[in-house]
């Protein structure tokens, strides 16, 4: 059994919130450079150049990549042999978000109530997901989600008879409907199966897979490649002003589902796919 | 169309009408930052027959909710937000006299019609390039609705702010023309 004090969590969440907003992950930056070589549209190439320059400036000046510094998603994996001490873990995470966003001059984009819309002033609360996993490590990922792309999320409760073709059509139509709005080149996260809510969560988690990776199941991996080609035939390109590179990647995650259903969810992320992870494997204690 | 045009803001109706879709511009001068809730308040005021808190006739509105300004800087991160969310307010603001819009993403047919009728333009800046675009902002001052936080209205002085004419005053729309050129079947 290891003991983790929530004060450490607060400090790390604050750090991750800032790093995520200033420091584009290397796989994303490499992908932007790579598609810049393949983009045919001069406007598209110019925009990709601006995005690479933007990433450099954000990192060197510690200025957010995008002014929409997002609503913070936090994915926590708690080893079942870890004991969390010192107070409420969720409150500690939210204190970290408030600290990170205030001290980092990040935008406070959260309203306390979706209808009355008064800003909470510190970008809390985060949306937190907890998973209990085997072992004695603690892993926490911060993902600030911008709403230009979040507003393009799609959920389809397809019929089993719609099959693979129906799923492909639904995904392509979701990206087509979004067009320029989610800030292409996008990463397309897809969740297939489970219940409606499970499919949406799978789609979100799919965004976190490293760019360049493929699903372990060759059938799903093949589908990812096929959909990437189809998405990149839509013509939106960088910024949606026309071009070949509409998506950096399509990532699919699946889950068993009900005999009567075929849920499919599409979560889009802009080219600024921001996330940072902290893994704690602290001192052993009795 | 690869020549970059230097454009002073605010600009006249004649200048707006001379801009063509796809034209790259470097904008310098004064623009006003306003987004969702500020737009709603503008329209509420216009519908009640009241004056707006500032005269936006002939002016350029930039859809932006900037990050707080760190010490020693003129601006933080300040890229464009999605213009389509302002679609329900924009035709009225164009009719009132707003001359230019800067944002990102597609607009409704009603917005395009208003741009044509009144001689106004929609410029696209690169979404998600907030650190880069923020560097082209020389000065930023809150001028209305401070209670709205990041959604308040800002007077913004820009220098060589890069944008592209996305919808011109003839209704030509780069968000349709551009993708159509690269779309495969």
Coordinates of N, CA, C and O in Angstrom, one line a residue, chain A residues 10-161:
Chain A
X10 N -2.9 18.3 -6.1 CA -3.2 19.7 -6.5 C -2.1 20.4 -7.2 O -2.2 21.0 -8.2
X11 N -0.8 20.2 -6.7 CA 0.3 20.9 -7.3 C 0.6 20.3 -8.7 O 0.9 21.1 -9.6
X12 N 0.4 19.0 -8.8 CA 0.7 18.4 -10.2 C -0.4 18.8 -11.2 O -0.1 19.1 -12.3
X13 N -1.7 18.9 -10.7 CA -2.8 19.3 -11.7 C -2.5 20.7 -12.1 O -2.7 21.1 -13.3
X14 N -2.1 21.6 -11.2 CA -1.8 23.0 -11.6 C -0.7 23.0 -12.6 O -0.8 23.8 -13.6
X15 N 0.3 22.3 -12.4 CA 1.4 22.2 -13.4 C 0.9 21.7 -14.7 O 1.2 22.3 -15.8
X16 N 0.2 20.6 -14.7 CA -0.3 20.0 -16.0 C -1.2 20.9 -16.8 O -1.1 20.9 -18.0
X17 N -2.0 21.6 -16.1 CA -3.0 22.6 -16.8 C -2.2 23.6 -17.6 O -2.5 23.9 -18.7
X18 N -1.1 24.1 -17.0 CA -0.3 25.1 -17.7 C 0.5 24.4 -18.8 O 0.5 24.9 -19.9
X19 N 1.2 23.3 -18.5 CA 2.0 22.7 -19.5 C 1.2 22.3 -20.7 O 1.6 22.4 -21.9
X20 N 0.0 21.8 -20.4 CA -0.9 21.3 -21.6 C -1.2 22.5 -22.5 O -1.3 22.4 -23.7
X21 N -1.4 23.7 -21.9 CA -1.8 24.8 -22.7 C -0.7 25.5 -23.4 O -0.9 26.2 -24.4
X22 N 0.5 25.3 -22.9 CA 1.7 26.0 -23.5 C 2.5 25.1 -24.4 O 3.2 25.6 -25.3
X23 N 2.4 23.8 -24.1 CA 3.4 22.9 -24.7 C 2.7 21.8 -25.5 O 2.2 20.8 -25.0
X24 N 2.6 22.0 -26.8 CA 1.9 21.0 -27.7 C 2.7 19.7 -27.6 O 3.9 19.7 -27.7
X25 N 2.0 18.6 -27.4 CA 2.7 17.3 -27.3 C 3.6 17.0 -28.6 O 3.1 17.4 -29.7
X26 N 4.7 16.4 -28.4 CA 5.7 16.2 -29.6 C 5.0 15.4 -30.7 O 5.3 15.7 -31.9
X27 N 4.2 14.5 -30.4 CA 3.6 13.7 -31.5 C 2.6 14.5 -32.3 O 2.5 14.4 -33.6
X28 N 2.0 15.5 -31.7 CA 1.0 16.4 -32.4 C 1.8 17.4 -33.3 O 1.5 17.6 -34.5
X29 N 2.9 17.9 -32.7 CA 3.7 18.9 -33.5 C 4.3 18.2 -34.7 O 4.4 18.7 -35.8
X30 N 4.8 16.9 -34.5 CA 5.4 16.2 -35.6 C 4.4 15.9 -36.6 O 4.7 16.0 -37.8
X31 N 3.2 15.6 -36.2 CA 2.1 15.3 -37.2 C 1.8 16.6 -38.0 O 1.6 16.5 -39.2
X32 N 1.8 17.7 -37.4 CA 1.5 19.0 -38.1 C 2.6 19.2 -39.2 O 2.3 19.6 -40.3
X33 N 3.8 19.0 -38.8 CA 5.0 19.2 -39.7 C 4.8 18.2 -40.9 O 5.0 18.5 -42.0
X34 N 4.5 16.9 -40.5 CA 4.4 15.9 -41.5 C 3.3 16.2 -42.5 O 3.5 16.1 -43.8
X35 N 2.1 16.6 -42.1 CA 1.0 16.9 -43.1 C 1.3 18.1 -43.9 O 0.9 18.3 -45.0
X36 N 2.2 19.0 -43.3 CA 2.6 20.2 -44.1 C 3.3 19.8 -45.4 O 3.3 20.5 -46.4
X37 N 4.0 18.6 -45.3 CA 4.8 18.2 -46.5 C 3.8 17.6 -47.5 O 4.1 17.5 -48.7
X38 N 2.6 17.1 -47.0 CA 1.7 16.4 -47.9 C 0.6 17.3 -48.4 O -0.1 17.0 -49.4
X39 N 0.4 18.5 -47.8 CA -0.7 19.4 -48.2 C -0.4 20.0 -49.6 O 0.6 20.5 -49.8
X40 N -1.4 19.9 -50.4 CA -1.3 20.4 -51.8 C -1.7 21.9 -51.9 O -1.2 22.6 -52.7
X41 N -2.6 22.3 -51.0 CA -3.1 23.7 -51.1 C -2.1 24.7 -50.5 O -1.6 24.5 -49.4
X42 N -1.8 25.7 -51.3 CA -0.8 26.7 -50.7 C -1.4 27.4 -49.5 O -0.6 27.6 -48.5
X43 N -2.7 27.7 -49.5 CA -3.3 28.3 -48.3 C -3.1 27.3 -47.1 O -2.8 27.7 -46.0
X44 N -3.4 26.1 -47.4 CA -3.3 25.0 -46.3 C -1.9 25.0 -45.8 O -1.7 24.9 -44.6
X45 N -0.9 25.0 -46.7 CA 0.5 24.9 -46.2 C 0.9 26.1 -45.4 O 1.6 26.0 -44.4
X46 N 0.4 27.3 -45.8 CA 0.7 28.5 -45.0 C 0.1 28.4 -43.6 O 0.7 28.7 -42.6
X47 N -1.2 27.9 -43.5 CA -1.8 27.8 -42.2 C -1.1 26.8 -41.4 O -0.8 27.0 -40.2
X48 N -0.7 25.7 -41.9 CA 0.1 24.7 -41.2 C 1.4 25.3 -40.7 O 1.8 25.0 -39.5
X49 N 2.0 26.1 -41.5 CA 3.2 26.8 -41.1 C 3.0 27.7 -39.9 O 3.7 27.8 -38.9
X50 N 1.8 28.4 -39.9 CA 1.4 29.3 -38.8 C 1.2 28.5 -37.5 O 1.6 28.9 -36.4
X51 N 0.7 27.3 -37.7 CA 0.4 26.5 -36.5 C 1.7 25.9 -35.9 O 1.8 25.9 -34.7
X52 N 2.6 25.6 -36.7 CA 3.9 25.2 -36.2 C 4.7 26.3 -35.5 O 5.2 26.2 -34.4
X53 N 4.6 27.5 -36.1 CA 5.2 28.7 -35.5 C 4.4 29.0 -34.2 O 5.1 29.4 -33.2
X54 N 3.1 28.9 -34.2 CA 2.3 29.1 -33.0 C 2.8 28.2 -31.8 O 2.9 28.6 -30.7
X55 N 3.0 26.9 -32.2 CA 3.5 26.0 -31.2 C 4.8 26.4 -30.6 O 5.0 26.3 -29.3
X56 N 5.7 26.9 -31.4 CA 7.0 27.3 -30.9 C 6.9 28.5 -30.0 O 7.5 28.6 -29.0
X57 N 6.1 29.5 -30.5 CA 5.9 30.7 -29.7 C 5.2 30.4 -28.3 O 5.6 31.0 -27.3
X58 N 4.2 29.6 -28.3 CA 3.5 29.2 -27.1 C 4.5 28.6 -26.1 O 4.4 29.0 -24.9
X59 N 5.3 27.7 -26.6 CA 6.3 27.1 -25.7 C 7.3 28.0 -25.2 O 7.6 28.1 -24.0
X60 N 7.9 28.9 -26.0 CA 9.0 29.7 -25.6 C 8.4 30.9 -24.7 O 9.1 31.3 -23.8
X61 N 7.3 31.4 -25.1 CA 6.7 32.6 -24.3 C 5.8 32.2 -23.2 O 5.4 33.1 -22.4
X62 N 5.5 30.9 -23.1 CA 4.5 30.4 -22.1 C 3.2 31.2 -22.2 O 2.7 31.8 -21.3
X63 N 2.7 31.2 -23.5 CA 1.4 31.8 -23.8 C 0.6 30.7 -24.3 O 1.1 29.8 -25.1
X64 N -0.7 30.6 -24.0 CA -1.5 29.5 -24.4 C -1.6 29.4 -26.0 O -1.6 30.4 -26.7
X65 N -1.5 28.1 -26.4 CA -1.6 27.8 -27.8 C -2.8 28.4 -28.4 O -2.8 29.0 -29.5
X66 N -3.9 28.3 -27.7 CA -5.2 28.9 -28.1 C -5.8 29.6 -27.0 O -5.7 29.2 -25.8
X67 N -6.6 30.7 -27.3 CA -7.2 31.5 -26.2 C -8.3 30.7 -25.6 O -8.7 30.9 -24.4
X68 N -8.9 29.7 -26.3 CA -9.8 28.8 -25.6 C -9.1 27.7 -24.9 O -8.7 26.7 -25.5
X69 N -8.8 28.0 -23.6 CA -8.0 27.1 -22.8 C -8.8 26.0 -22.2 O -8.4 25.2 -21.4
X70 N -10.1 26.0 -22.7 CA -10.9 24.8 -22.5 C -11.6 24.6 -21.2 O -11.4 25.3 -20.2
X71 N -12.4 23.6 -21.2 CA -13.0 23.0 -20.0 C -12.1 21.8 -19.7 O -11.8 21.1 -20.6
X72 N -11.7 21.7 -18.5 CA -10.6 20.6 -18.2 C -11.2 19.3 -18.0 O -12.1 19.1 -17.1
X73 N -10.8 18.3 -18.8 CA -11.1 16.9 -18.5 C -10.0 16.3 -17.8 O -8.8 16.6 -18.1
X74 N -10.3 15.5 -16.8 CA -9.2 14.9 -16.0 C -9.5 13.4 -16.0 O -10.6 13.0 -15.6
X75 N -8.6 12.6 -16.4 CA -8.7 11.1 -16.4 C -7.8 10.6 -15.3 O -6.6 10.8 -15.4
X76 N -8.3 10.0 -14.3 CA -7.5 9.5 -13.2 C -7.6 7.9 -13.1 O -8.7 7.4 -13.2
X77 N -6.4 7.3 -13.1 CA -6.3 5.9 -12.9 C -5.7 5.7 -11.5 O -4.5 6.0 -11.3
X78 N -6.5 5.1 -10.6 CA -6.0 4.9 -9.2 C -5.7 3.4 -9.0 O -6.6 2.6 -9.1
X79 N -4.4 3.1 -8.8 CA -4.1 1.7 -8.4 C -4.9 1.3 -7.2 O -5.0 2.1 -6.2
X80 N -5.4 0.1 -7.1 CA -6.3 -0.3 -6.0 C -5.5 -0.5 -4.7 O -6.0 -0.6 -3.6
X81 N -4.1 -0.4 -4.9 CA -3.3 -0.5 -3.6 C -2.8 0.9 -3.2 O -1.9 1.0 -2.4
X82 N -3.4 1.9 -3.8 CA -3.0 3.3 -3.4 C -4.1 3.8 -2.4 O -5.3 3.7 -2.7
X83 N -3.6 4.4 -1.3 CA -4.5 5.1 -0.4 C -4.3 6.6 -0.5 O -3.2 7.1 -0.4
X84 N -5.4 7.3 -0.9 CA -5.4 8.7 -1.0 C -5.7 9.4 0.3 O -6.7 9.1 0.9
X85 N -4.8 10.2 0.8 CA -5.0 10.9 2.1 C -5.0 12.4 2.0 O -4.7 13.0 1.0
X86 N -5.5 13.0 3.1 CA -5.4 14.5 3.2 C -6.6 15.2 2.7 O -6.7 16.4 2.7
X87 N -7.7 14.5 2.4 CA -8.9 15.1 2.0 C -9.5 14.6 0.7 O -9.1 13.5 0.2
X88 N -10.5 15.3 0.2 CA -11.2 14.8 -1.0 C -10.3 15.0 -2.2 O -9.7 16.0 -2.5
X89 N -10.2 13.9 -3.0 CA -9.4 13.9 -4.2 C -10.0 14.8 -5.3 O -9.3 15.6 -5.9
X90 N -11.3 14.8 -5.4 CA -11.9 15.6 -6.4 C -11.7 17.1 -6.1 O -11.5 17.9 -7.0
X91 N -11.9 17.4 -4.8 CA -11.6 18.8 -4.4 C -10.2 19.2 -4.7 O -9.9 20.4 -5.1
X92 N -9.3 18.3 -4.4 CA -7.9 18.6 -4.7 C -7.6 18.8 -6.1 O -6.8 19.7 -6.5
X93 N -8.2 18.0 -7.0 CA -8.1 18.2 -8.4 C -8.6 19.6 -8.8 O -7.9 20.4 -9.6
X94 N -9.7 20.0 -8.3 CA -10.3 21.3 -8.7 C -9.5 22.4 -8.1 O -9.4 23.5 -8.8
X95 N -8.9 22.3 -7.0 CA -8.0 23.3 -6.4 C -6.8 23.5 -7.4 O -6.4 24.6 -7.6
X96 N -6.3 22.3 -7.9 CA -5.2 22.4 -8.9 C -5.6 23.1 -10.1 O -4.8 23.9 -10.7
X97 N -6.8 22.9 -10.6 CA -7.3 23.6 -11.8 C -7.3 25.1 -11.6 O -6.8 25.9 -12.4
X98 N -7.9 25.4 -10.5 CA -8.1 26.9 -10.1 C -6.7 27.5 -10.0 O -6.5 28.6 -10.6
X99 N -5.8 26.8 -9.4 CA -4.4 27.4 -9.2 C -3.7 27.5 -10.6 O -3.1 28.5 -10.9
X100 N -3.8 26.5 -11.4 CA -3.1 26.4 -12.7 C -3.7 27.5 -13.6 O -2.9 28.2 -14.2
X101 N -5.0 27.7 -13.6 CA -5.6 28.6 -14.5 C -5.4 30.1 -14.1 O -5.2 31.0 -14.9
X102 N -5.4 30.3 -12.7 CA -5.2 31.6 -12.2 C -3.7 32.1 -12.4 O -3.4 33.1 -13.0
X103 N -2.8 31.2 -11.9 CA -1.4 31.6 -11.9 C -0.8 31.6 -13.3 O 0.2 32.3 -13.6
X104 N -1.4 30.8 -14.2 CA -0.9 30.7 -15.6 C -1.5 31.7 -16.6 O -1.2 31.6 -17.7
X105 N -2.4 32.6 -16.1 CA -3.0 33.5 -17.0 C -3.8 32.8 -18.1 O -3.8 33.2 -19.2
X106 N -4.5 31.7 -17.7 CA -5.3 31.0 -18.7 C -6.7 31.5 -18.6 O -7.1 32.0 -17.5
X107 N -7.4 31.4 -19.7 CA -8.8 31.9 -19.7 C -9.7 31.1 -18.8 O -9.7 29.9 -18.9
X108 N -10.6 31.8 -18.1 CA -11.6 31.1 -17.3 C -12.9 31.0 -18.2 O -13.6 32.0 -18.4
X109 N -13.1 29.8 -18.7 CA -14.2 29.6 -19.7 C -15.4 28.8 -19.2 O -16.2 28.4 -20.0
X110 N -15.5 28.7 -17.8 CA -16.6 27.8 -17.3 C -17.7 28.7 -16.7 O -17.4 29.5 -15.8
X111 N -18.9 28.4 -17.0 CA -20.0 29.0 -16.3 C -20.7 28.1 -15.4 O -20.7 26.9 -15.6
X112 N -21.1 28.6 -14.2 CA -21.6 27.7 -13.1 C -22.9 27.0 -13.5 O -23.1 25.9 -13.0
X113 N -23.7 27.6 -14.3 CA -24.9 26.9 -14.7 C -25.1 27.1 -16.2 O -24.9 28.2 -16.7
X114 N -25.5 26.0 -16.9 CA -25.6 26.1 -18.3 C -26.6 27.1 -18.8 O -26.6 27.6 -19.9
X115 N -27.6 27.4 -18.0 CA -28.7 28.3 -18.5 C -28.5 29.7 -18.0 O -28.8 30.6 -18.7
X116 N -28.1 29.9 -16.7 CA -27.9 31.2 -16.2 C -26.6 31.8 -16.5 O -26.4 33.0 -16.4
X117 N -25.5 31.0 -16.8 CA -24.3 31.4 -17.4 C -23.5 32.5 -16.7 O -23.1 33.5 -17.3
X118 N -23.3 32.3 -15.4 CA -22.4 33.2 -14.7 C -21.0 32.4 -14.5 O -21.0 31.3 -14.1
X119 N -19.9 33.1 -14.9 CA -18.6 32.5 -14.9 C -18.2 32.1 -13.5 O -18.4 32.9 -12.6
X120 N -17.6 30.9 -13.3 CA -17.2 30.5 -12.0 C -15.9 31.3 -11.6 O -15.5 31.3 -10.4
X121 N -15.2 31.9 -12.5 CA -14.0 32.7 -12.2 C -12.7 32.0 -12.0 O -11.7 32.7 -12.0
X122 N -12.7 30.7 -12.0 CA -11.4 30.0 -11.8 C -11.3 28.7 -12.7 O -10.5 27.9 -12.5
X123 N -12.2 28.6 -13.7 CA -12.2 27.5 -14.6 C -12.6 26.2 -14.0 O -12.5 25.1 -14.6
X124 N -13.0 26.2 -12.8 CA -13.6 24.9 -12.2 C -15.1 24.9 -12.3 O -15.7 26.0 -12.6
X125 N -15.7 23.8 -12.2 CA -15.1 22.5 -12.0 C -14.6 21.8 -13.2 O -15.0 22.1 -14.3
X126 N -13.6 20.8 -13.0 CA -13.2 20.0 -14.1 C -14.2 18.8 -14.2 O -15.0 18.6 -13.3
X127 N -14.2 18.2 -15.4 CA -15.0 16.9 -15.6 C -14.0 15.8 -15.3 O -13.0 15.7 -16.0
X128 N -14.2 15.1 -14.2 CA -13.2 14.1 -13.8 C -13.8 12.7 -13.9 O -14.9 12.4 -13.6
X129 N -13.0 11.8 -14.5 CA -13.3 10.4 -14.7 C -12.3 9.6 -13.8 O -11.1 9.8 -14.0
X130 N -12.8 8.7 -13.0 CA -12.0 7.8 -12.2 C -12.0 6.4 -12.7 O -13.1 5.9 -12.9
X131 N -10.9 5.7 -12.8 CA -10.8 4.3 -13.0 C -10.0 3.7 -11.9 O -8.9 4.2 -11.6
X132 N -10.5 2.6 -11.3 CA -9.7 1.8 -10.4 C -9.1 0.7 -11.1 O -9.7 0.0 -11.9
X133 N -7.7 0.7 -11.0 CA -7.0 -0.3 -11.8 C -6.1 -1.1 -10.9 O -5.8 -0.7 -9.7
X134 N -5.6 -2.3 -11.3 CA -4.7 -3.1 -10.4 C -3.4 -2.3 -10.2 O -3.0 -1.4 -11.0
X135 N -2.7 -2.7 -9.1 CA -1.4 -2.1 -8.9 C -1.4 -1.0 -7.9 O -2.4 -0.7 -7.2
X136 N -0.2 -0.3 -7.8 CA 0.0 0.7 -6.7 C 0.5 2.0 -7.3 O 1.2 2.8 -6.7
X137 N 0.2 2.3 -8.6 CA 0.5 3.5 -9.2 C -0.7 4.4 -9.3 O -1.9 4.0 -9.2
X138 N -0.5 5.7 -9.6 CA -1.5 6.7 -9.7 C -1.2 7.5 -11.0 O -0.1 8.0 -11.1
X139 N -2.1 7.5 -11.9 CA -1.9 8.1 -13.2 C -3.0 9.2 -13.5 O -4.1 8.8 -13.3
X140 N -2.6 10.4 -13.8 CA -3.6 11.4 -14.0 C -3.3 12.2 -15.3 O -2.1 12.6 -15.5
X141 N -4.3 12.3 -16.2 CA -4.1 13.0 -17.4 C -5.0 14.2 -17.4 O -6.2 14.1 -17.1
X142 N -4.5 15.4 -17.8 CA -5.3 16.6 -17.9 C -5.4 16.9 -19.4 O -4.5 16.9 -20.2
X143 N -6.7 17.1 -19.8 CA -7.0 17.4 -21.2 C -7.9 18.6 -21.3 O -9.1 18.5 -21.1
X144 N -7.3 19.8 -21.6 CA -8.2 21.0 -21.7 C -8.9 20.9 -23.0 O -8.3 20.8 -24.1
X145 N -10.3 20.9 -23.0 CA -11.0 20.6 -24.2 C -11.7 21.9 -24.7 O -12.5 22.5 -24.0
X146 N -11.3 22.4 -25.8 CA -11.9 23.6 -26.4 C -13.2 23.3 -27.0 O -13.5 22.2 -27.4
X147 N -14.1 24.3 -27.0 CA -15.5 24.0 -27.4 C -15.8 24.3 -28.9 O -16.9 24.0 -29.3
X148 N -14.8 24.9 -29.6 CA -15.0 25.0 -31.1 C -15.2 23.6 -31.6 O -16.1 23.3 -32.4
X149 N -14.3 22.7 -31.1 CA -14.4 21.3 -31.6 C -15.5 20.5 -30.8 O -16.2 19.7 -31.3
X150 N -15.6 20.8 -29.5 CA -16.5 20.0 -28.7 C -17.9 20.1 -29.2 O -18.7 19.2 -29.2
X151 N -18.3 21.3 -29.7 CA -19.6 21.6 -30.2 C -19.9 20.8 -31.4 O -21.1 20.7 -31.9
X152 N -18.9 20.1 -32.0 CA -19.2 19.3 -33.2 C -19.3 17.8 -32.9 O -19.4 17.0 -33.8
X153 N -19.4 17.5 -31.6 CA -19.6 16.1 -31.2 C -20.9 15.5 -31.8 O -21.9 16.2 -31.9
X154 N -20.8 14.2 -32.2 CA -22.0 13.6 -32.7 C -22.2 12.2 -32.1 O -21.3 11.5 -31.8
X155 N -23.5 11.9 -31.8 CA -23.8 10.6 -31.3 C -24.9 10.0 -32.2 O -25.9 10.6 -32.5
X156 N -24.7 8.7 -32.6 CA -25.8 8.1 -33.4 C -26.1 6.7 -32.8 O -25.2 5.9 -32.5
X157 N -27.4 6.5 -32.5 CA -27.8 5.2 -32.0 C -28.3 4.4 -33.3 O -29.5 4.4 -33.6
X158 N -27.3 3.8 -34.0 CA -27.6 3.2 -35.2 C -28.3 1.8 -34.9 O -28.2 1.3 -33.8
X159 N -28.9 1.3 -36.0 CA -29.5 -0.1 -35.9 C -28.4 -1.1 -36.3 O -27.6 -0.8 -37.2
X160 N -28.5 -2.3 -35.7 CA -27.5 -3.3 -36.1 C -27.5 -3.5 -37.6 O -26.4 -3.7 -38.2
X161 N -28.6 -3.4 -38.2 CA -28.7 -3.6 -39.7 C -28.0 -2.5 -40.4 O -27.6 -2.7 -41.6

